[in-house]
Short mmCIF file of C-alpha atoms in Angstrom, two decimals:
data_model
loop_
_atom_site.label_atom_id
_atom_site.label_comp_id
_atom_site.label_asym_id
_atom_site.label_seq_id
_atom_site.Cartn_x
_atom_site.Cartn_y
_atom_site.Cartn_z
CA ASP A 140 0.00 0.00 0.00
CA GLY A 141 1.22 3.50 -0.79
CA GLY A 142 1.70 5.93 2.03
CA ILE A 143 3.92 8.12 4.13
CA THR A 144 6.22 6.64 6.76
CA GLN A 145 7.59 8.75 9.58
CA SER A 146 10.20 7.46 11.97
CA PRO A 147 10.74 7.18 14.79
CA LYS A 148 7.32 7.44 16.40
CA TYR A 149 8.85 8.80 19.62
CA LEU A 150 12.13 10.70 19.90
CA PHE A 151 13.95 12.18 22.86
CA ARG A 152 16.53 14.92 22.59
CA LYS A 153 19.06 16.19 25.05
CA GLU A 154 19.68 19.90 25.39
CA GLY A 155 22.09 21.14 22.70
CA GLN A 156 21.59 18.16 20.40
CA ASN A 157 20.46 18.13 16.81
CA VAL A 158 18.01 15.40 15.86
CA THR A 159 16.70 14.30 12.47
CA LEU A 160 13.16 13.11 11.79
CA SER A 161 12.66 10.83 8.84
CA CYS A 162 9.85 11.07 6.28
CA GLU A 163 9.54 8.72 3.31
CA GLN A 164 6.69 8.47 0.79
CA ASN A 165 5.94 5.98 -1.97
CA LEU A 166 3.00 7.86 -3.45
CA ASN A 167 5.12 9.39 -6.24
CA HIS A 168 4.17 12.84 -4.97
CA ASP A 169 6.26 15.82 -5.99
CA ALA A 170 5.49 18.08 -3.03
CA MET A 171 6.31 17.38 0.60
CA TYR A 172 5.70 19.34 3.79
CA TRP A 173 6.63 19.46 7.48
CA TYR A 174 4.22 20.71 10.12
CA ARG A 175 4.46 21.21 13.83
CA GLN A 176 1.47 20.56 16.10
CA ASP A 177 1.28 21.85 19.67
CA PRO A 178 -1.43 20.81 22.16
CA GLY A 179 -4.75 22.47 21.46
CA GLN A 180 -3.44 24.21 18.37
CA GLY A 181 -3.66 23.72 14.66
CA LEU A 182 -0.77 22.75 12.46
CA ARG A 183 1.92 25.25 11.54
CA LEU A 184 4.05 24.90 8.42
CA ILE A 185 7.81 24.57 8.98
CA TYR A 186 9.20 23.86 5.50
CA TYR A 187 7.88 22.62 2.19
CA SER A 188 9.37 21.33 -1.04
CA GLN A 189 7.73 21.26 -4.44
CA ILE A 190 10.48 19.40 -6.31
CA VAL A 191 13.75 17.62 -5.65
CA ASN A 192 16.65 19.88 -4.60
CA ASP A 193 14.34 22.77 -3.83
CA PHE A 194 12.56 23.82 -0.63
CA GLN A 195 11.08 26.93 0.96
CA LYS A 196 10.60 28.17 4.48
CA GLY A 197 7.17 28.03 5.99
CA ASP A 198 5.81 30.13 8.82
CA ILE A 199 8.06 28.81 11.61
CA ALA A 200 11.33 27.72 9.96
CA GLU A 201 13.73 29.14 12.57
CA GLY A 202 15.71 26.40 14.30
CA TYR A 203 14.89 23.79 11.65
CA SER A 204 16.57 22.59 8.46
CA VAL A 205 15.57 20.22 5.66
CA SER A 206 16.95 18.57 2.56
CA ARG A 207 15.29 17.09 -0.52
CA GLU A 208 17.87 14.97 -2.33
CA LYS A 209 15.37 12.33 -3.41
CA LYS A 210 11.75 12.58 -4.43
CA GLU A 211 10.74 10.02 -1.83
CA SER A 212 12.49 11.56 1.16
CA PHE A 213 12.23 14.84 3.07
CA PRO A 214 14.09 14.64 6.42
CA LEU A 215 13.71 17.38 9.01
CA THR A 216 16.53 18.33 11.38
CA VAL A 217 15.60 20.02 14.63
CA THR A 218 18.69 21.99 15.60
CA SER A 219 19.87 23.17 19.00
CA ALA A 220 18.77 26.65 17.93
CA GLN A 221 15.14 25.59 18.27
CA LYS A 222 14.46 26.58 21.86
CA ASN A 223 11.11 24.88 22.29
CA PRO A 224 11.25 21.71 20.19
CA THR A 225 8.82 19.59 22.19
CA ALA A 226 5.90 18.97 19.83
CA PHE A 227 4.23 16.51 17.48
CA TYR A 228 5.75 16.69 13.99
CA LEU A 229 3.77 15.72 10.93
CA CYS A 230 5.03 15.13 7.41
CA ALA A 231 2.72 15.36 4.42
CA SER A 232 2.87 15.05 0.64
CA SER A 233 0.72 15.96 -2.32
CA MET A 234 0.63 15.86 -6.07
CA ARG A 235 1.42 19.01 -7.99
CA ARG A 236 -1.12 19.79 -10.62
CA GLN A 237 -1.26 23.26 -12.11
CA GLY A 238 -4.43 25.12 -11.18
CA PHE A 239 -5.72 22.52 -8.74
CA ASN A 240 -5.32 22.13 -5.01
CA GLN A 241 -4.60 18.49 -4.37
CA PRO A 242 -5.25 17.24 -0.83
CA GLN A 243 -2.27 16.51 1.33
CA HIS A 244 -1.63 13.02 2.69
CA PHE A 245 -0.16 12.78 6.18
CA GLY A 246 2.11 10.39 8.01
CA ASP A 247 1.41 9.22 11.57
CA GLY A 248 3.78 11.74 13.12
CA THR A 249 6.83 11.82 15.38
CA ARG A 250 6.52 13.00 18.96
CA LEU A 251 9.69 14.81 20.06
CA SER A 252 10.43 15.41 23.72
CA ILE A 253 13.33 17.07 25.53
CA LEU A 254 15.13 15.16 28.26
CA GLY B 290 -3.64 37.33 6.08
CA ASP B 291 -5.43 34.09 5.34
CA SER B 292 -6.94 32.40 8.36
CA VAL B 293 -9.41 29.77 9.52
CA THR B 294 -11.54 29.96 12.67
CA GLN B 295 -13.27 26.91 14.12
CA MET B 296 -15.72 26.65 16.96
CA GLU B 297 -13.94 25.99 20.19
CA GLY B 298 -14.11 22.59 21.76
CA PRO B 299 -14.27 20.26 23.30
CA VAL B 300 -17.63 19.12 21.97
CA THR B 301 -19.35 16.22 23.74
CA LEU B 302 -22.42 14.54 22.29
CA SER B 303 -24.40 11.38 22.79
CA GLU B 304 -24.47 8.69 20.16
CA GLU B 305 -26.96 9.36 17.33
CA ALA B 306 -26.99 13.11 18.01
CA PHE B 307 -26.73 15.70 15.24
CA LEU B 308 -23.31 17.27 14.83
CA THR B 309 -22.30 20.71 13.61
CA ILE B 310 -18.76 22.07 13.82
CA ASN B 311 -18.55 25.65 12.60
CA CYS B 312 -15.73 26.85 10.38
CA THR B 313 -15.27 30.31 8.86
CA TYR B 314 -12.37 31.58 6.82
CA THR B 315 -10.66 34.73 5.63
CA ALA B 316 -8.82 34.60 2.32
CA THR B 317 -7.72 37.08 -0.32
CA GLY B 318 -8.45 34.73 -3.23
CA TYR B 319 -10.71 31.78 -3.91
CA PRO B 320 -9.54 28.96 -1.68
CA SER B 321 -10.21 25.27 -1.71
CA LEU B 322 -11.58 24.09 1.63
CA PHE B 323 -10.90 20.86 3.50
CA TRP B 324 -11.90 18.99 6.62
CA TYR B 325 -9.30 16.67 8.13
CA VAL B 326 -9.76 14.26 11.04
CA GLN B 327 -7.11 13.16 13.53
CA TYR B 328 -7.57 10.06 15.67
CA PRO B 329 -5.51 9.74 18.88
CA GLY B 330 -1.78 9.31 18.24
CA GLU B 331 -2.17 9.45 14.48
CA GLY B 332 -1.66 11.84 11.62
CA LEU B 333 -4.41 13.66 9.78
CA GLN B 334 -6.74 12.02 7.29
CA LEU B 335 -8.64 13.91 4.64
CA LEU B 336 -12.37 13.71 5.43
CA LEU B 337 -13.85 15.83 2.63
CA LYS B 338 -13.11 18.78 0.40
CA ALA B 339 -14.77 21.44 -1.77
CA THR B 340 -13.00 23.46 -4.42
CA LYS B 341 -15.51 26.16 -5.40
CA ALA B 342 -18.52 28.04 -4.10
CA ASP B 343 -21.67 25.96 -3.49
CA ASP B 344 -19.76 22.68 -3.78
CA LYS B 345 -20.76 20.10 -1.18
CA GLY B 346 -18.12 17.69 0.07
CA SER B 347 -19.28 14.45 1.67
CA ASN B 348 -17.76 11.30 3.11
CA LYS B 349 -18.70 8.70 5.77
CA GLY B 350 -21.96 10.54 6.52
CA PHE B 351 -20.23 13.90 7.02
CA GLU B 352 -21.09 16.87 4.81
CA ALA B 353 -19.90 20.44 4.37
CA THR B 354 -20.99 23.09 1.88
CA TYR B 355 -18.70 25.84 0.58
CA ARG B 356 -20.59 29.09 1.30
CA LYS B 357 -18.84 32.02 -0.31
CA GLU B 358 -21.39 34.60 0.87
CA THR B 359 -20.81 33.72 4.53
CA THR B 360 -17.19 32.51 4.07
CA SER B 361 -18.10 29.31 5.88
CA PHE B 362 -17.58 25.55 5.57
CA HIS B 363 -19.46 24.02 8.49
CA LEU B 364 -19.12 20.28 9.09
CA GLU B 365 -22.34 18.32 9.76
CA LYS B 366 -23.37 14.75 10.43
CA GLY B 367 -26.90 13.58 11.06
CA SER B 368 -26.19 10.77 13.52
CA VAL B 369 -22.78 10.47 15.18
CA GLN B 370 -21.18 7.28 16.43
CA VAL B 371 -18.65 6.61 19.20
CA SER B 372 -16.09 5.91 16.48
CA ASP B 373 -16.39 9.54 15.30
CA SER B 374 -14.57 10.71 18.42
CA ALA B 375 -11.49 12.57 17.17
CA VAL B 376 -10.10 16.03 16.52
CA TYR B 377 -11.44 17.76 13.43
CA PHE B 378 -9.50 20.41 11.51
CA CYS B 379 -10.84 22.84 8.95
CA ALA B 380 -8.27 24.10 6.44
CA LEU B 381 -7.98 26.26 3.35
CA SER B 382 -5.58 26.23 0.45
CA LEU B 383 -4.95 28.92 -2.13
CA ILE B 384 -3.52 28.34 -5.58
CA GLN B 385 -0.29 30.26 -5.33
CA GLY B 386 2.12 27.95 -7.13
CA ALA B 387 2.60 25.97 -3.98
CA GLN B 388 -0.15 24.37 -2.03
CA LYS B 389 0.05 25.76 1.49
CA LEU B 390 -2.63 24.68 3.91
CA VAL B 391 -3.83 27.07 6.59
CA PHE B 392 -5.42 25.19 9.49
CA GLY B 393 -7.92 26.10 12.14
CA GLN B 394 -7.03 25.23 15.71
CA GLY B 395 -9.00 21.98 15.69
CA THR B 396 -12.15 20.87 17.52
CA ARG B 397 -12.04 17.85 19.79
CA LEU B 398 -15.21 15.75 19.53
CA THR B 399 -16.18 13.10 22.06
CA ILE B 400 -19.19 10.85 21.50
CA ASN B 401 -20.59 9.02 24.50
CA PRO B 402 -22.52 5.75 24.10
#
């Protein structure tokens, strides 16, 4: 079955550490996205990528970095510069079709906590 | 800027009750509108969508109609089940070369047997 796989499901970070969250999709989607979800709040966009080797900052990119070397993969690194990293992180993907808004498909998320 | 406002939760209903979750939006263009559902510990799943005014999206007994005159996209279901307990998110997307979803804050729904 096609889908989006995020790993790990739970991740713990020590102060001052960088950690990388994995996101892989086999839906052949061009566009991929990273969101952050805090309790009782909606999702906020961190980074997105429309094609391989290209990505743009979302609304809350500070303290995060991404890469898009392969169509299937869009890893997110939470750097030590992100002062409040504890959150639920969701990866999504969608087709790109000019003039149409295709729905985004989501993974099951990674919950990051600070030790 | 573009934004989505949902009715605040939590919402608690009895099984077989009628459900309405209000959603209104502000957008500079002509957005597509979506409802997503999130079950505990999981990601979001698309529930339904509407891409132009007066469109009605429907799925699993849920419905929502794109009302341009009131900038609304209220979610309704005639008879809810315990399995409908989840968090529901309203979202909009504008065609700007990149699909960027703007989400409401989510409404937690609990259905009691």
